[in-house]
Tab-separated table of C-alpha atoms in Angstrom:
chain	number	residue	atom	x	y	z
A	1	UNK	CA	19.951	165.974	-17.647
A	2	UNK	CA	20.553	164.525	-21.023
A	3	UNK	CA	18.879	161.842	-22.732
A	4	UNK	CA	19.552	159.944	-25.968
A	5	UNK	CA	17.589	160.340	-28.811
A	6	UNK	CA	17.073	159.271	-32.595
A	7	UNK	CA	17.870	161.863	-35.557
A	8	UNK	CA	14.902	162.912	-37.447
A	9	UNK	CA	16.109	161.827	-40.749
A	10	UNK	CA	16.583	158.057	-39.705
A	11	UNK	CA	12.698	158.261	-39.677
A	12	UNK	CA	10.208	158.084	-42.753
A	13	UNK	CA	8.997	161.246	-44.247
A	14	UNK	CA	5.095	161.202	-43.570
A	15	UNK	CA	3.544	161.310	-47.034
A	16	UNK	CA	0.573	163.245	-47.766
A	17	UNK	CA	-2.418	161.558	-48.569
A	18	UNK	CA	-5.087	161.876	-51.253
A	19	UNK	CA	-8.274	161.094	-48.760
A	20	UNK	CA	-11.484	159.926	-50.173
A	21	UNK	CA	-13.236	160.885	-47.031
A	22	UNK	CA	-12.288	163.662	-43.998
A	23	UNK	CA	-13.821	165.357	-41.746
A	24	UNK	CA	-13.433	167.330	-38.366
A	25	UNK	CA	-14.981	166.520	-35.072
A	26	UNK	CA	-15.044	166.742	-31.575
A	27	UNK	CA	-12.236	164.569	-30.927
A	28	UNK	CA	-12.992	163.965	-27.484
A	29	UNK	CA	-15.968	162.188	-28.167
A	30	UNK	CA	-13.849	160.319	-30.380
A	31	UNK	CA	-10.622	159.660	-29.223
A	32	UNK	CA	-12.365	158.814	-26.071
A	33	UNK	CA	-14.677	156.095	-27.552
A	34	UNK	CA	-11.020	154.768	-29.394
A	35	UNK	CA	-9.614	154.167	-26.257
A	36	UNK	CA	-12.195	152.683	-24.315
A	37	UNK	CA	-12.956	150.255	-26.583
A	38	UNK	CA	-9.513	149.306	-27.360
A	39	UNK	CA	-9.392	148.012	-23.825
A	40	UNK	CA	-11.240	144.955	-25.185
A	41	UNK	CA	-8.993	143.863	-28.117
A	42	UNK	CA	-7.611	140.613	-28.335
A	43	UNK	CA	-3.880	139.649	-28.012
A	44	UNK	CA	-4.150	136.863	-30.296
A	45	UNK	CA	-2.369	137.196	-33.605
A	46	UNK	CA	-4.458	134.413	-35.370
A	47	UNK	CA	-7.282	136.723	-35.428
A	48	UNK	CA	-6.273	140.135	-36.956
A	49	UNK	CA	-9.502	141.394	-36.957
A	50	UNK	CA	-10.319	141.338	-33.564
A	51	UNK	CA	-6.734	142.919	-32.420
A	52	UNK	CA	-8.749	146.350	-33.123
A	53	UNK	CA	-11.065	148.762	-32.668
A	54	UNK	CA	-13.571	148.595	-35.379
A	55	UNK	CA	-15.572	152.271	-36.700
A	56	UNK	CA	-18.568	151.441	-38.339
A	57	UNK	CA	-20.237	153.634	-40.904
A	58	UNK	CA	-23.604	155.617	-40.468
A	59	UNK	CA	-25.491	159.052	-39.556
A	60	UNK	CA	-23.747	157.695	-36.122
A	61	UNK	CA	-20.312	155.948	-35.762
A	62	UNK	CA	-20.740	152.855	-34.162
A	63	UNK	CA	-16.923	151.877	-32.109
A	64	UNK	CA	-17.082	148.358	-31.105
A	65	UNK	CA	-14.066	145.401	-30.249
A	66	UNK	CA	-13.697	142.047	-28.715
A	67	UNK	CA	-12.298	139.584	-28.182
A	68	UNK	CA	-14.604	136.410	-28.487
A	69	UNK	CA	-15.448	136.530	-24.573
A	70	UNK	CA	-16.381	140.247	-23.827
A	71	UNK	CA	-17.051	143.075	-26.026
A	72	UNK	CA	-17.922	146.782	-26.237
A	73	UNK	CA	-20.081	148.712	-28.204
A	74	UNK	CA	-20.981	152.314	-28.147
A	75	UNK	CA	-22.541	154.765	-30.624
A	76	UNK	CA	-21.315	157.968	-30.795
A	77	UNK	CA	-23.156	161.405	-31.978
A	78	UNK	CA	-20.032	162.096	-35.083
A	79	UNK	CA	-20.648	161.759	-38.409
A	80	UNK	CA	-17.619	160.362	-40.818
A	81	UNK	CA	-18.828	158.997	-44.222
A	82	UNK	CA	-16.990	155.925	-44.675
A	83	UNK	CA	-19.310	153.032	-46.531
A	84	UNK	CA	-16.973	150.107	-45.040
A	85	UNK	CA	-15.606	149.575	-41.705
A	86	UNK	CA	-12.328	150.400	-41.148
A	87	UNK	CA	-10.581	148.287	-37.978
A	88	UNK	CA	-7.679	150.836	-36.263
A	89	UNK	CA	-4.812	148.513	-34.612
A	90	UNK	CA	-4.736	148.474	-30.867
A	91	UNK	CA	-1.450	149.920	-30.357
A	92	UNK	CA	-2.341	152.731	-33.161
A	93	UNK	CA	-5.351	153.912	-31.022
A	94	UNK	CA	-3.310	153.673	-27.681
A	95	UNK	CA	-0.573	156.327	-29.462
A	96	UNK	CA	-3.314	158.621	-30.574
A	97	UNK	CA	-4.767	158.598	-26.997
A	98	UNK	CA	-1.702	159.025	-25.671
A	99	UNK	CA	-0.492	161.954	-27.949
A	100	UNK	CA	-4.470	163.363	-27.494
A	101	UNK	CA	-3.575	163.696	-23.506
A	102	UNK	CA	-0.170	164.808	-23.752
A	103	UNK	CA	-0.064	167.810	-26.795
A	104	UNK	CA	-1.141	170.818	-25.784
A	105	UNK	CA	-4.840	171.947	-27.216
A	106	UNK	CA	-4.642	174.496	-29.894
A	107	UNK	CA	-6.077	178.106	-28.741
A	108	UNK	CA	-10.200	177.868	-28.141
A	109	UNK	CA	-12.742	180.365	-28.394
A	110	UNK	CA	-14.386	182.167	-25.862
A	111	UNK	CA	-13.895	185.066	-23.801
A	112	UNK	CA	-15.005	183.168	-20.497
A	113	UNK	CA	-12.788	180.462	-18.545
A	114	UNK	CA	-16.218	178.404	-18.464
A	115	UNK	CA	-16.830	179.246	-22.447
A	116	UNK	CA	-13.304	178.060	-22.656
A	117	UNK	CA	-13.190	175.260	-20.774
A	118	UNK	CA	-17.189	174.133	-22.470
A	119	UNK	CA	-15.718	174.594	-26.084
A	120	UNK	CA	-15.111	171.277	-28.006
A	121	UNK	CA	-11.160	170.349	-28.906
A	122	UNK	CA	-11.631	169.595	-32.410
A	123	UNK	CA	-9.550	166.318	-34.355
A	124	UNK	CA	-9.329	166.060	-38.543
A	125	UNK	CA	-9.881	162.853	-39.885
A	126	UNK	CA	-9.198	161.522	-43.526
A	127	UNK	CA	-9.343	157.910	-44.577
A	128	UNK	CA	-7.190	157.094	-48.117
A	129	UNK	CA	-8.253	153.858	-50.150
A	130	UNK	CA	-5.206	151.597	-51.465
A	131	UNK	CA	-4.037	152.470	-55.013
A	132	UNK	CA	-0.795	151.479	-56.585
A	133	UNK	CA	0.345	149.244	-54.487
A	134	UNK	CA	0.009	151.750	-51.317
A	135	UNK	CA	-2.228	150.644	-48.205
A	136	UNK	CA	-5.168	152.454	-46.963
A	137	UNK	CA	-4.865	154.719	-44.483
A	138	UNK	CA	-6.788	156.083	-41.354
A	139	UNK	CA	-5.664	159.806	-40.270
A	140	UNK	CA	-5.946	161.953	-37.481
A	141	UNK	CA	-4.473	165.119	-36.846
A	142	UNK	CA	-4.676	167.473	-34.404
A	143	UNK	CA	-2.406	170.433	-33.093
A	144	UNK	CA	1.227	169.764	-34.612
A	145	UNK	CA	0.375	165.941	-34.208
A	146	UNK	CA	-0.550	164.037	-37.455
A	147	UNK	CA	-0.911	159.805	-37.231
A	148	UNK	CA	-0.851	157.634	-40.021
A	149	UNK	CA	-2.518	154.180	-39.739
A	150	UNK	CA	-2.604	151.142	-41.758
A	151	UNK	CA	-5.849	149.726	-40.812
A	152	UNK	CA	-6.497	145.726	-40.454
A	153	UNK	CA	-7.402	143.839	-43.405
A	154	UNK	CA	-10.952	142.348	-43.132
A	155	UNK	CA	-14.354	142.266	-42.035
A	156	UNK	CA	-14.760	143.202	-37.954
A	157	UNK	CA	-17.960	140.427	-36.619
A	158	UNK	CA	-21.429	142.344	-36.267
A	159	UNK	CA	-20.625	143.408	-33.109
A	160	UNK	CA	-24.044	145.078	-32.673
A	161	UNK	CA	-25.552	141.552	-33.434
A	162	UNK	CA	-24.368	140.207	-30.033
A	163	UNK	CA	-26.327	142.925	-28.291
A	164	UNK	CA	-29.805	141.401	-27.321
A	165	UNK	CA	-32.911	144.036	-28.011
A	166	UNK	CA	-34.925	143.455	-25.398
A	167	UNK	CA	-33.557	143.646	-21.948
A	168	UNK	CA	-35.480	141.553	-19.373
A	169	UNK	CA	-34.134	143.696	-16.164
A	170	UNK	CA	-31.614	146.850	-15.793
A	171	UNK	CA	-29.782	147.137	-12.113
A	172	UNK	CA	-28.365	150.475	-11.075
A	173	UNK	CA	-25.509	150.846	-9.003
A	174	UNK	CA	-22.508	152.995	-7.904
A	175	UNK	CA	-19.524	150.981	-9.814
A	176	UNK	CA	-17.018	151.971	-6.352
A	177	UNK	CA	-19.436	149.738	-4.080
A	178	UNK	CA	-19.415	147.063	-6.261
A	179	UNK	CA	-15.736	146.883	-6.780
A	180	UNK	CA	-14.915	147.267	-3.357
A	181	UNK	CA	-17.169	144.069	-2.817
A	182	UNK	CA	-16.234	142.448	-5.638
A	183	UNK	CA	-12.403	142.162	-4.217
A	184	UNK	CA	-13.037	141.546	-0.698
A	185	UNK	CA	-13.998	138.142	-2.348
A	186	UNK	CA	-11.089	137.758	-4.797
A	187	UNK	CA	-9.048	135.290	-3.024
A	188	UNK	CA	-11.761	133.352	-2.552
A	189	UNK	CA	-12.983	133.686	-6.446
A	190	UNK	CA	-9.699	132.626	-7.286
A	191	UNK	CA	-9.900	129.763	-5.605
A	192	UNK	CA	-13.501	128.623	-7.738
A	193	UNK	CA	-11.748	129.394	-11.059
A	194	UNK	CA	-12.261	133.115	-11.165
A	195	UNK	CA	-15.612	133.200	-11.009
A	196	UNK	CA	-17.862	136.217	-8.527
A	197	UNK	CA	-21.687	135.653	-8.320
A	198	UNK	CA	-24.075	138.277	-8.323
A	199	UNK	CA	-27.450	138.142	-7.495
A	200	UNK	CA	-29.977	140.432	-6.889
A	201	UNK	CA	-33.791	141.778	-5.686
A	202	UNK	CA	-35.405	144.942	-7.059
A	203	UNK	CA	-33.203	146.763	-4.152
A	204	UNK	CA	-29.958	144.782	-2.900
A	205	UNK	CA	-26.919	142.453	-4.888
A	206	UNK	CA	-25.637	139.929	-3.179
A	207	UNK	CA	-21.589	139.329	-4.390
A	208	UNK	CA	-20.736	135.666	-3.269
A	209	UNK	CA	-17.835	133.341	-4.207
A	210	UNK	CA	-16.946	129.792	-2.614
A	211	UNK	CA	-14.006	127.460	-2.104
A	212	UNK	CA	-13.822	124.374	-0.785
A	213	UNK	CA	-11.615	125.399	1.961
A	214	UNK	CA	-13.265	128.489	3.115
A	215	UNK	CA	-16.801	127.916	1.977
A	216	UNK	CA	-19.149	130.205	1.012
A	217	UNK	CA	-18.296	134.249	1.298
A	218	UNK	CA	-20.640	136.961	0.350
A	219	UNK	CA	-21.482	140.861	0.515
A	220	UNK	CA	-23.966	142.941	-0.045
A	221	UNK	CA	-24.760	146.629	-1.517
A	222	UNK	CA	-27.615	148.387	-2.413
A	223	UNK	CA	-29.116	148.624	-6.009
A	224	UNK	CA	-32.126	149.600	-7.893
A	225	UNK	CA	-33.537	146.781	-10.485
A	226	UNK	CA	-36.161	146.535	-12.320
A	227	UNK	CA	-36.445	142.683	-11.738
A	228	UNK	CA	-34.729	140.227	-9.530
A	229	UNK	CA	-32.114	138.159	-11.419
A	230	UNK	CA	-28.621	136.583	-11.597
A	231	UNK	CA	-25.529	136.063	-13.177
A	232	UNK	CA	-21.450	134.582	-12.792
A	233	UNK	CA	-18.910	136.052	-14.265
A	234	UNK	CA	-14.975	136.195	-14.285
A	235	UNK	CA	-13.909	138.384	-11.629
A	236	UNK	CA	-11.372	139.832	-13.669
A	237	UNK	CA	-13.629	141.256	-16.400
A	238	UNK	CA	-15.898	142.068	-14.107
A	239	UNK	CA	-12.823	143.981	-12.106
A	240	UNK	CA	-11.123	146.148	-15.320
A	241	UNK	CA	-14.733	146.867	-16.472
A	242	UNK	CA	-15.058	148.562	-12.729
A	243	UNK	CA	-11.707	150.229	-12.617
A	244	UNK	CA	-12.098	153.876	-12.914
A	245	UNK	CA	-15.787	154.325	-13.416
A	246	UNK	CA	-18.179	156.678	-11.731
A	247	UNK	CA	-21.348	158.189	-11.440
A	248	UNK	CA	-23.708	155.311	-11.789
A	249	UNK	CA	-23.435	152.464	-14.050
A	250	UNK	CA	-26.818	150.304	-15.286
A	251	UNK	CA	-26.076	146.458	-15.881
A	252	UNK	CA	-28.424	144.563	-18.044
């Protein structure tokens, strides 16, 4: 088979940069957090800032996005000492995930296939402030693969803000039971604009949606809460939030 395919030279030459801050780390943990966030972007041009994932600076990274209805936020144990957030594009951090799953891993240490298999893929990251005219940049390299990034201009919202500090009730529950109940009900939930309701005591949710041509239609599954309590949401947050997951998941 043949395919076509661009010459090399029509591209420009990656220039090397002078960073003011780099560092190498497990770049699962990182890469990882990139791409999970990045699911929660916005499409909507008139708000650059939120078309990214967002790395905010401490002893811990914070990686946060949103997009004005739904949000995520998680802290993760790499250090990187930037003193400003720096917001990576969408599209940048689904090529670096992409090119993290598809290069082969550089050679690991270990003489055991379980020392090998334990031992953390490592990812070098440099960040380059704008002089003369040239753009900041955010770069990660790993194996053969270096990425260059323009990051987006401005200030990401305090993301962590949003996050309430005190938690009246936590509910534990296999995501895959949910899910499965969640789109029994989705023709239904399409029907009420979108919206699944989810109730539940200290043991069992209750997943209802209603129309006015079927009526009421609910399931049930089994949970562990701290406190009874309630809450409607659009079923298809709720839905790509579920996708994939495993293990258990706490909602609070």
């Amino acid at each position: 088979a043949s395919y076509p395919v661009a010459k090399p030279k029509d591209f420009p030459v990656i220039r090397e940069i002078k960073p003011k801050v780099q560092a190498t780390m497990d770049g699962n943990v990182l890469i990882n957090a990139l791409a999970s966030a990045a699911e929660y972007c916005a499409g909507d041009e008139t708000r650059p800032v939120l078309n990214g994932v967002a790395i905010f600076p401490g002893e811990k990274l914070d990686i946060a996005a949103g997009d004005g209805f739904r949000m995520a936020y998680q802290t993760i144990s790499v250090s990187f000492p930037i003193e400003e957030p720096i917001i990576i594009p969408h599209e940048a951090v689904s090529l670096i995930s992409s090119l993290w799953r598809h290069t082969t891993p550089d050679s690991v240490s270990g003489d055991s296939l379980v020392e090998r298999v334990l031992s953390k893929r490592q990812v070098d990251v440099a960040f380059a402030e704008s002089e003369k005219g040239s753009p900041a940049k955010f770069q990660v390299g790993f194996g053969n693969v270096t990425v260059q990034v323009v990051p987006i201009q401005g200030t990401p919202p305090n993301f962590k803000q949003l996050i309430p500090k005190d938690i009246p009730t936590n509910v534990q529950l296999f995501p895959g039971e949910l899910e499965r109940a969640v789109k029994r009900l989705s023709t239904v939930a399409k029907d009420e604009k979108g919206i699944v309701r989810l109730s539940w005591t200290k043991d069992t949710m209750t997943v209802s949606a209603s129309s006015d041509e079927v009526g009421k239609v609910e399931g049930t599954l089994p949970v562990q809460a701290d406190n009874p309590g309630e809450i409607a949401l659009a079923i298809s947050y709720l839905l790509e939030y579920l996708n994939g997951k495993e293990g258990l998941v706490t909602m609070g």
